[in-house]
Tab-separated table of C-alpha atoms and ligand atoms in Angstrom:
chain	number	residue	atom	x	y	z
A	54	MET	CA	0.051	0.050	-0.010
A	55	LYS	CA	3.169	2.295	0.053
A	56	ASN	CA	2.541	4.445	-2.778
A	57	LYS	CA	-1.168	4.192	-2.819
A	58	LYS	CA	-1.758	7.958	-1.720
A	59	LEU	CA	-4.653	10.087	-3.051
A	60	TYR	CA	-6.122	13.642	-2.692
A	61	ILE	CA	-9.836	13.828	-3.187
A	62	VAL	CA	-11.169	17.128	-3.887
A	63	MET	CA	-14.845	17.904	-3.530
A	64	VAL	CA	-16.545	20.314	-5.793
A	65	GLY	CA	-19.909	21.776	-5.891
A	66	LEU	CA	-22.089	24.877	-4.892
A	67	PRO	CA	-23.214	24.873	-1.265
A	68	ALA	CA	-25.970	22.560	-0.023
A	69	ARG	CA	-25.247	20.055	-2.602
A	70	GLY	CA	-24.280	17.210	-0.343
A	71	LYS	CA	-20.612	17.576	-0.489
A	72	SER	CA	-19.807	17.157	3.100
A	73	THR	CA	-22.168	14.173	3.378
A	74	ILE	CA	-20.462	12.542	0.472
A	75	ALA	CA	-17.127	13.288	2.059
A	76	ALA	CA	-17.996	11.957	5.363
A	77	LYS	CA	-19.376	8.722	4.036
A	78	LEU	CA	-16.269	8.188	1.934
A	79	LYS	CA	-13.972	8.572	5.103
A	80	GLU	CA	-16.020	6.350	7.024
A	81	CYS	CA	-15.998	3.778	4.144
A	82	LEU	CA	-12.283	4.062	3.762
A	83	VAL	CA	-11.354	3.968	7.456
A	84	LYS	CA	-13.659	0.715	7.837
A	85	ASP	CA	-11.533	-0.752	5.185
A	86	SER	CA	-8.190	0.248	7.166
A	87	ILE	CA	-7.493	3.005	4.850
A	88	LYS	CA	-6.302	5.959	6.665
A	89	ALA	CA	-8.353	8.848	5.567
A	90	ARG	CA	-9.087	12.594	6.786
A	91	ILE	CA	-11.531	15.465	5.675
A	92	PHE	CA	-10.099	18.897	5.516
A	93	ASN	CA	-13.187	21.171	5.562
A	94	ASN	CA	-12.884	24.811	4.724
A	95	GLY	CA	-15.904	26.111	6.303
A	96	GLU	CA	-15.256	24.565	9.450
A	97	LEU	CA	-11.730	25.924	9.617
A	98	ARG	CA	-13.344	29.266	8.747
A	99	ARG	CA	-15.689	29.200	11.543
A	100	LYS	CA	-13.001	28.193	13.978
A	101	THR	CA	-10.328	30.708	13.141
A	102	ILE	CA	-12.272	33.588	12.240
A	103	PRO	CA	-13.661	35.374	15.106
A	104	THR	CA	-15.843	37.666	13.203
A	105	ASN	CA	-19.109	36.472	11.965
A	106	THR	CA	-18.804	35.290	8.305
A	107	SER	CA	-22.426	34.321	7.673
A	108	PHE	CA	-23.489	37.313	5.801
A	109	ALA	CA	-23.512	36.929	2.193
A	110	GLU	CA	-21.196	39.591	0.863
A	111	PHE	CA	-18.258	37.880	2.687
A	112	PHE	CA	-18.502	35.589	-0.251
A	113	ASP	CA	-18.686	38.153	-2.906
A	114	PRO	CA	-15.966	37.739	-5.308
A	115	ARG	CA	-15.429	41.372	-5.609
A	116	ASN	CA	-14.986	41.461	-1.874
A	117	LYS	CA	-10.944	41.622	-1.710
A	118	GLU	CA	-10.765	40.836	2.049
A	119	GLY	CA	-13.359	38.099	1.964
A	120	MET	CA	-11.446	36.457	-0.893
A	121	SER	CA	-7.977	36.852	0.783
A	122	ILE	CA	-9.286	35.197	3.911
A	123	ARG	CA	-10.817	32.108	2.179
A	124	GLU	CA	-7.840	31.833	-0.005
A	125	ASN	CA	-5.725	31.636	3.214
A	126	ILE	CA	-8.081	29.088	4.843
A	127	ALA	CA	-7.740	26.988	1.563
A	128	LEU	CA	-4.099	27.124	1.649
A	129	ILE	CA	-3.828	26.165	5.238
A	130	ASN	CA	-6.041	23.185	4.561
A	131	ILE	CA	-4.093	22.072	1.349
A	132	LYS	CA	-0.882	22.164	3.557
A	133	LYS	CA	-2.484	20.179	6.283
A	134	ALA	CA	-3.638	17.677	3.854
A	135	GLN	CA	-0.215	17.154	2.331
A	136	ARG	CA	1.193	16.931	5.765
A	137	PHE	CA	-1.255	14.188	6.527
A	138	ILE	CA	-0.422	12.385	3.440
A	139	ASN	CA	3.327	12.500	4.160
A	140	ASN	CA	2.899	11.475	7.770
A	141	GLY	CA	1.164	8.096	7.180
A	142	GLY	CA	-2.332	9.180	5.748
A	143	TYR	CA	-3.735	7.659	2.584
A	144	VAL	CA	-6.361	9.713	1.274
A	145	ALA	CA	-7.037	13.349	2.129
A	146	ILE	CA	-10.409	14.798	1.353
A	147	LEU	CA	-10.562	18.608	0.617
A	148	ASP	CA	-14.197	19.527	1.336
A	149	ALA	CA	-15.167	23.064	0.129
A	150	THR	CA	-16.762	24.476	-2.797
A	151	ASN	CA	-13.669	24.530	-4.897
A	152	ALA	CA	-15.699	26.391	-7.522
A	153	SER	CA	-13.267	28.398	-9.411
A	154	LEU	CA	-10.806	27.240	-11.792
A	155	LYS	CA	-8.163	29.416	-10.121
A	156	ARG	CA	-8.752	27.426	-6.890
A	157	ARG	CA	-8.498	24.034	-8.340
A	158	LYS	CA	-5.279	25.135	-10.271
A	159	LEU	CA	-3.674	26.351	-6.898
A	160	ILE	CA	-4.628	22.816	-5.525
A	161	SER	CA	-3.186	21.057	-8.536
A	162	ARG	CA	-0.159	23.040	-8.198
A	163	LYS	CA	0.410	22.440	-4.396
A	164	LEU	CA	-0.660	18.797	-4.476
A	165	ASN	CA	1.504	17.432	-7.385
A	166	ASP	CA	2.999	14.568	-5.255
A	167	HIS	CA	-0.049	12.353	-5.775
A	168	PRO	CA	-3.119	11.748	-8.107
A	169	ILE	CA	-6.021	13.988	-7.408
A	170	LEU	CA	-9.630	12.837	-7.760
A	171	PHE	CA	-12.201	15.707	-8.271
A	172	ILE	CA	-15.747	14.716	-7.186
A	173	GLU	CA	-18.292	17.259	-8.241
A	174	CYS	CA	-21.643	17.257	-6.490
A	175	ILE	CA	-24.758	18.064	-8.444
A	176	ASN	CA	-28.274	18.466	-7.039
A	177	ASP	CA	-30.772	20.885	-8.632
A	178	ASN	CA	-33.865	19.450	-7.031
A	179	ASP	CA	-35.472	22.663	-5.669
A	180	GLU	CA	-37.491	21.127	-2.914
A	181	ILE	CA	-34.403	19.250	-1.505
A	182	LEU	CA	-32.159	22.171	-1.935
A	183	ARG	CA	-34.430	24.200	0.006
A	184	SER	CA	-34.753	21.474	3.041
A	185	SER	CA	-31.071	21.388	2.790
A	186	ILE	CA	-30.461	24.932	3.074
A	187	MET	CA	-33.058	25.188	6.148
A	188	THR	CA	-30.949	22.539	7.942
A	189	LYS	CA	-27.923	24.556	7.326
A	190	VAL	CA	-29.070	27.819	8.462
A	191	SER	CA	-30.383	26.311	11.748
A	192	THR	CA	-26.628	25.925	12.709
A	193	GLN	CA	-24.690	28.311	15.086
A	194	GLU	CA	-23.336	30.214	12.490
A	195	PHE	CA	-26.727	31.878	11.683
A	196	ILE	CA	-28.194	31.919	15.115
A	197	HIS	CA	-28.414	35.721	15.154
A	198	LEU	CA	-30.620	35.969	12.245
A	199	SER	CA	-34.350	35.141	11.613
A	200	LYS	CA	-34.905	31.930	9.800
A	201	GLU	CA	-36.026	34.042	6.724
A	202	GLU	CA	-32.900	36.281	6.819
A	203	ALA	CA	-30.702	33.251	7.202
A	204	TYR	CA	-32.380	31.512	4.422
A	205	ASN	CA	-31.912	34.635	2.068
A	206	ALA	CA	-28.060	35.212	3.215
A	207	PHE	CA	-27.515	31.700	2.349
A	208	ASN	CA	-29.115	31.841	-0.808
A	209	ASP	CA	-27.125	34.811	-1.901
A	210	ARG	CA	-24.179	33.244	-0.858
A	211	ILE	CA	-24.840	30.535	-3.454
A	212	SER	CA	-25.477	33.168	-6.137
A	213	TYR	CA	-22.035	34.641	-5.332
A	214	TYR	CA	-20.434	31.012	-5.732
A	215	GLN	CA	-22.466	30.664	-9.157
A	216	GLN	CA	-20.669	33.655	-10.479
A	217	ILE	CA	-17.338	32.017	-10.318
A	218	TYR	CA	-18.340	28.420	-10.589
A	219	THR	CA	-16.883	26.380	-13.364
A	220	SER	CA	-17.137	22.506	-13.550
A	221	PRO	CA	-14.138	20.429	-13.012
A	222	GLU	CA	-15.055	18.348	-15.942
A	223	LYS	CA	-11.985	18.643	-17.906
A	224	GLU	CA	-9.886	17.533	-15.187
A	225	LYS	CA	-7.791	14.024	-15.493
A	226	ASN	CA	-9.526	12.189	-12.870
A	227	TYR	CA	-13.231	13.345	-12.427
A	228	ILE	CA	-16.415	12.051	-11.312
A	229	LYS	CA	-19.650	14.075	-11.505
A	230	LEU	CA	-21.976	12.705	-9.016
A	231	ASP	CA	-25.993	13.158	-8.726
A	232	SER	CA	-25.788	13.391	-4.991
A	233	LEU	CA	-29.620	13.058	-4.302
A	234	ASN	CA	-29.695	9.850	-6.541
A	235	ASN	CA	-26.279	8.583	-5.760
A	236	CYS	CA	-25.608	7.874	-9.269
A	237	ILE	CA	-22.622	8.737	-11.328
A	238	ILE	CA	-23.412	10.944	-14.349
A	239	LYS	CA	-19.898	11.137	-15.866
A	240	GLU	CA	-16.510	10.015	-15.052
A	241	ASN	CA	-13.374	10.380	-16.613
A	242	ILE	CA	-10.340	8.457	-15.199
A	243	GLU	CA	-7.033	8.887	-16.844
A	244	ASN	CA	-4.538	7.881	-14.331
A	245	SER	CA	-4.707	4.820	-12.131
A	246	VAL	CA	-6.293	6.294	-9.106
A	247	PRO	CA	-5.774	4.254	-6.138
A	248	TYR	CA	-9.007	2.863	-4.190
A	249	TYR	CA	-11.131	3.740	-7.212
A	250	GLY	CA	-12.883	0.396	-7.123
A	251	GLN	CA	-13.914	0.936	-3.481
A	252	ILE	CA	-14.526	4.706	-4.066
A	253	ARG	CA	-16.811	4.299	-6.999
A	254	ASP	CA	-18.847	1.545	-5.114
A	255	PHE	CA	-19.148	3.807	-1.986
A	256	LEU	CA	-20.600	6.578	-3.852
A	257	VAL	CA	-23.241	4.738	-5.407
A	258	THR	CA	-24.285	2.719	-2.351
A	259	ASP	CA	-26.917	3.880	0.037
A	260	THR	CA	-25.600	3.744	3.505
A	261	LEU	CA	-27.645	3.451	6.489
A	262	LYS	CA	-26.738	3.147	9.971
A	263	ASN	CA	-29.975	2.730	11.871
A	264	LEU	CA	-33.173	3.089	10.147
A	265	TYR	CA	-36.504	2.560	12.241
A	266	ILE	CA	-39.313	1.901	9.978
A	267	ILE	CA	-42.554	2.466	11.811
A	268	ARG	CA	-46.236	1.953	11.000
A	269	HIS	CA	-48.609	4.636	12.255
A	270	GLY	CA	-50.693	3.713	15.373
A	271	GLU	CA	-54.288	2.201	15.096
A	272	THR	CA	-56.949	4.686	13.573
A	273	PHE	CA	-60.458	4.847	13.347
A	274	PHE	CA	-60.430	3.547	9.748
A	275	ASN	CA	-58.383	0.537	10.928
A	276	LEU	CA	-61.054	-0.408	13.173
A	277	GLU	CA	-63.431	-0.823	10.421
A	278	ASN	CA	-61.053	-2.181	8.003
A	279	ARG	CA	-61.414	1.041	5.864
A	280	ILE	CA	-58.804	1.841	3.349
A	281	GLY	CA	-56.886	5.319	2.523
A	282	GLY	CA	-58.643	8.575	3.610
A	283	ASP	CA	-57.069	10.774	6.364
A	284	SER	CA	-58.280	9.203	9.719
A	285	ASP	CA	-57.120	10.225	13.240
A	286	LEU	CA	-55.572	7.746	15.523
A	287	THR	CA	-57.898	6.011	18.034
A	288	GLU	CA	-57.070	6.225	21.974
A	289	LYS	CA	-55.203	2.911	21.300
A	290	GLY	CA	-53.439	4.338	18.427
A	291	LEU	CA	-52.281	7.305	20.645
A	292	LEU	CA	-51.197	4.959	23.236
A	293	GLN	CA	-49.197	3.248	20.744
A	294	ALA	CA	-47.482	6.693	19.753
A	295	ARG	CA	-46.748	7.419	23.468
A	296	SER	CA	-45.227	3.863	23.991
A	297	LEU	CA	-42.893	4.350	20.945
A	298	ALA	CA	-42.123	7.723	22.353
A	299	ASN	CA	-41.031	5.986	25.405
A	300	TYR	CA	-39.183	3.560	23.853
A	301	PHE	CA	-37.171	5.650	21.444
A	302	LYS	CA	-36.523	8.427	24.151
A	303	ARG	CA	-32.853	7.318	24.623
A	304	ILE	CA	-32.061	7.053	20.832
A	305	ARG	CA	-31.191	10.378	19.369
A	306	ILE	CA	-33.426	10.985	16.510
A	307	PRO	CA	-32.909	14.385	14.846
A	308	LEU	CA	-35.165	13.785	11.913
A	309	ILE	CA	-38.577	11.752	11.751
A	310	PHE	CA	-39.865	11.574	8.316
A	311	THR	CA	-43.730	11.077	7.837
A	312	SER	CA	-46.244	11.133	5.146
A	313	THR	CA	-48.580	13.996	5.159
A	314	LYS	CA	-51.320	12.142	6.620
A	315	LYS	CA	-52.823	12.898	9.998
A	316	ARG	CA	-52.301	9.383	11.446
A	317	ALA	CA	-48.409	9.596	10.573
A	318	VAL	CA	-47.671	12.780	12.017
A	319	GLN	CA	-49.819	12.087	15.048
A	320	THR	CA	-47.628	9.119	15.755
A	321	ALA	CA	-44.503	11.207	15.183
A	322	LYS	CA	-45.306	14.145	17.416
A	323	PRO	CA	-45.066	12.249	20.550
A	324	ILE	CA	-42.065	10.544	19.781
A	325	MET	CA	-40.263	14.183	18.861
A	326	GLU	CA	-41.709	15.814	21.993
A	327	ARG	CA	-39.535	13.316	23.848
A	328	GLN	CA	-36.621	14.097	21.849
A	329	GLU	CA	-34.222	16.949	22.886
A	330	LYS	CA	-34.387	18.444	19.717
A	331	GLY	CA	-35.553	17.470	16.284
A	332	THR	CA	-37.671	18.177	13.277
A	333	ILE	CA	-40.613	16.271	11.635
A	334	ILE	CA	-40.393	16.321	8.018
A	335	SER	CA	-43.654	15.104	6.115
A	336	LEU	CA	-43.287	13.998	2.504
A	337	PRO	CA	-46.121	13.273	0.112
A	338	GLU	CA	-43.794	10.540	-1.226
A	339	PHE	CA	-44.628	8.443	1.973
A	340	ASP	CA	-48.451	8.948	1.448
A	341	GLU	CA	-50.466	5.648	1.648
A	342	ILE	CA	-51.316	4.058	-1.750
A	343	ASP	CA	-54.010	5.940	-3.530
A	344	SER	CA	-56.939	3.557	-4.140
A	345	GLY	CA	-58.812	5.735	-6.510
A	346	VAL	CA	-62.575	5.048	-6.598
A	347	CYS	CA	-62.075	2.745	-3.564
A	348	GLU	CA	-60.668	5.350	-1.088
A	349	CYS	CA	-62.416	5.192	2.002
A	350	MET	CA	-64.408	2.051	1.342
A	351	THR	CA	-63.964	-1.241	3.478
A	352	TYR	CA	-62.639	-4.110	1.828
A	353	LYS	CA	-66.039	-5.880	2.331
A	354	GLU	CA	-67.667	-3.082	0.470
A	355	ILE	CA	-65.208	-3.218	-2.343
A	356	LYS	CA	-65.974	-6.899	-2.815
A	357	GLU	CA	-69.661	-6.486	-2.890
A	358	ARG	CA	-69.881	-3.422	-5.083
A	359	MET	CA	-66.795	-3.705	-7.221
A	360	PRO	CA	-66.124	-7.385	-7.581
A	361	ASN	CA	-64.081	-7.159	-10.505
A	362	VAL	CA	-61.630	-4.695	-8.616
A	363	TYR	CA	-61.518	-6.926	-5.931
A	364	LYS	CA	-60.993	-10.132	-8.071
A	365	GLN	CA	-58.293	-8.571	-10.249
A	366	ARG	CA	-56.287	-7.166	-7.514
A	367	LYS	CA	-56.397	-10.453	-5.699
A	368	MET	CA	-54.906	-12.157	-8.948
A	369	ASP	CA	-52.059	-10.007	-9.184
A	370	LYS	CA	-51.825	-7.505	-6.320
A	371	TYR	CA	-48.425	-5.895	-7.065
A	372	ASN	CA	-49.296	-5.071	-10.658
A	373	TYR	CA	-52.862	-4.149	-10.111
A	374	ILE	CA	-53.568	-0.319	-10.371
A	375	TYR	CA	-56.818	1.097	-8.674
A	376	PRO	CA	-59.044	2.970	-11.217
A	377	ASP	CA	-58.152	6.506	-10.854
A	378	GLY	CA	-55.344	5.578	-8.132
A	379	GLU	CA	-52.112	3.642	-7.714
A	380	GLY	CA	-50.667	0.243	-7.440
A	381	TYR	CA	-47.694	-1.256	-5.770
A	382	ILE	CA	-45.903	-1.010	-8.997
A	383	THR	CA	-46.710	2.675	-9.755
A	384	MET	CA	-45.795	3.604	-6.083
A	385	LYS	CA	-42.375	2.445	-6.528
A	386	LYS	CA	-41.060	5.732	-8.084
A	387	ARG	CA	-42.279	8.095	-5.504
A	388	ILE	CA	-41.218	5.834	-2.763
A	389	ASP	CA	-37.773	5.553	-4.064
A	390	GLN	CA	-37.754	9.447	-4.504
A	391	GLY	CA	-38.867	9.672	-0.782
A	392	LEU	CA	-35.991	7.414	0.188
A	393	LYS	CA	-33.440	9.484	-1.781
A	394	LYS	CA	-34.669	12.658	0.155
A	395	VAL	CA	-34.597	10.948	3.411
A	396	LEU	CA	-30.653	9.877	2.732
A	397	PHE	CA	-29.899	13.118	1.393
A	398	LEU	CA	-31.541	15.231	4.320
A	399	SER	CA	-30.231	13.157	6.900
A	400	GLN	CA	-26.553	13.963	6.026
A	401	ASN	CA	-25.061	10.772	7.540
A	402	ALA	CA	-27.253	11.020	10.743
A	403	THR	CA	-26.881	7.747	12.826
A	404	ASN	CA	-30.587	7.367	13.447
A	405	ILE	CA	-33.396	7.979	11.106
A	406	MET	CA	-36.832	7.271	11.521
A	407	ILE	CA	-39.730	6.924	8.962
A	408	ILE	CA	-43.505	6.680	9.945
A	409	GLY	CA	-45.476	5.382	7.300
A	410	HIS	CA	-48.199	3.024	6.295
A	411	GLN	CA	-49.069	-0.304	5.580
A	412	GLY	CA	-48.523	-0.339	1.511
A	413	VAL	CA	-45.590	2.433	1.737
A	414	ASN	CA	-43.637	0.535	4.552
A	415	ARG	CA	-44.046	-2.645	2.451
A	416	MET	CA	-42.360	-0.697	-0.458
A	417	ILE	CA	-39.678	0.961	1.722
A	418	LEU	CA	-38.936	-2.530	3.243
A	419	SER	CA	-38.660	-3.986	-0.350
A	420	HIS	CA	-36.248	-1.124	-1.177
A	421	PHE	CA	-33.489	-2.424	1.108
A	422	LEU	CA	-34.119	-6.154	1.065
A	423	PHE	CA	-34.828	-8.028	-1.903
A	424	ARG	CA	-38.341	-9.580	-2.128
A	425	ARG	CA	-40.118	-11.030	-5.143
A	426	GLU	CA	-42.619	-8.740	-6.524
A	427	GLU	CA	-45.599	-10.833	-5.873
A	428	ASP	CA	-44.518	-11.218	-2.161
A	429	VAL	CA	-44.210	-7.367	-1.656
A	430	PRO	CA	-47.685	-6.546	-0.929
A	431	TYR	CA	-48.057	-9.099	1.644
A	432	ILE	CA	-44.913	-8.092	3.925
A	433	TYR	CA	-46.195	-8.177	7.554
A	434	ILE	CA	-46.523	-4.440	8.726
A	435	PRO	CA	-47.835	-4.674	12.309
A	436	GLN	CA	-48.676	-1.692	14.556
A	437	ASP	CA	-47.305	-3.039	17.852
A	438	LYS	CA	-43.601	-3.564	16.211
A	439	TYR	CA	-41.271	-1.738	14.076
A	440	TYR	CA	-38.707	-2.581	11.409
A	441	TYR	CA	-34.956	-1.938	12.019
A	442	ILE	CA	-32.506	-1.706	9.093
A	443	SER	CA	-28.813	-1.365	8.941
A	444	SER	CA	-27.418	-1.478	5.404
A	445	SER	CA	-23.731	-0.792	4.117
A	446	GLN	CA	-21.713	-2.209	1.086
A	447	ASN	CA	-21.152	-5.397	2.951
A	448	ARG	CA	-23.353	-5.735	5.871
A	449	LYS	CA	-27.142	-5.741	5.899
A	450	VAL	CA	-29.092	-6.119	9.243
A	451	PHE	CA	-32.950	-6.575	9.165
A	452	GLN	CA	-35.017	-6.970	12.197
A	453	LEU	CA	-38.572	-6.882	13.416
A	454	LYS	CA	-38.993	-5.814	17.001
A	455	LYS	CA	-41.487	-5.164	19.800
A	456	TYR	CA	-41.453	-1.843	21.317
A	457	GLN	CA	-43.937	-2.444	23.921
B	524	F6P	O1	-55.604	-0.914	5.558
B	524	F6P	C1	-54.865	0.196	6.013
B	524	F6P	C2	-54.045	0.502	4.703
B	524	F6P	O2	-53.044	1.290	4.925
B	524	F6P	C3	-54.756	1.355	3.524
B	524	F6P	O3	-54.927	2.655	3.711
B	524	F6P	C4	-54.276	0.797	2.257
B	524	F6P	O4	-54.973	0.702	1.232
B	524	F6P	C5	-53.840	-0.839	2.637
B	524	F6P	O5	-53.419	-0.542	4.004
B	524	F6P	C6	-52.860	-1.282	1.802
B	524	F6P	O6	-52.622	-2.698	2.060
B	524	F6P	P1	-53.201	-3.605	0.989
B	524	F6P	O7	-52.514	-3.336	-0.234
B	524	F6P	O8	-52.992	-5.100	1.541
B	524	F6P	O9	-54.438	-3.383	0.514
């Protein structure tokens, strides 16, 4: 392994998932006994500069003082990275926007002793970008500003970076990564880049430390075997939510993802109340299967009034699509999209919770665990237990556990 040293240079506008990817890469490399370290310019700036640098104009390319401070920070980290590599480190990751050609030329000039791999992170999904910015502005750096002021300041900062941004796609060793979808859009690897096999695979793998998949508590519709709708939790459902809250109170859960339905949010609320701090994020992608013309009917009513619907669905439940509604097959796209959002917004959080529904949770489980399509609509989704999943490149854990 003696000569296998590598610099990784992250590139991308702010809030494009660079730091999440950098942290994931480092963790995977370290697990493989490859000594890796991240050198993050933003962190160094916040640590070393006593004055507040959250205001957008600090990042204006015409602001000479701001530019020189940032160049200095970049230089310190470049030197630190080189020192790390010369003192037994194997992979140094430079985590910053590295948006301008000038900055990348500086890096290439200074770090000419080992190969450099540029990883450009792209994500132009407006909704995700907004949520990602909201997470960023809830940090210490923006504490003196209102949410709106902070959001605007961050957006202006992005605009300043856009003015100087050039893609590194002409670089010798380059990967363009869609960081929301964990997929490689372009790659250009000229030199033999050390660890490339592992790195490429890490980048496209969904890694989950602890994922808790919970079904909402009992609802009034559940009591009658009625499907869809937006029913409230029953007394028993509320009690189940409180039991879940008690069970999870010692596990730090910064984000709980739910559908937009009342039953899911009502289950999440008591759990979040027992957490020190955290946010509930409701995603329409996790709404229960839309049963179209059958919404709010009981299974018995469907059988009696629409025998064909009932029969056909029974024959091929996975592929059957309710008239004016959805089927498991058509739900797949939005569930996958919801999971991408969860992974992106969780930013390597150790514990992630999703509170969904019977049909939705079946699809979520089948995303991480292979099930034949015909068996997916029958996966057991009880309300007194939850599923636990931990998944990485080479390890998968899957458990059904009681919380009461
Ligand atoms: O019955 C509860 C429920 O979540 C319904 O809202 C939904 O239509 C159904 O489960 C999905 O399960 P299945 O595909 O088995 O009908």
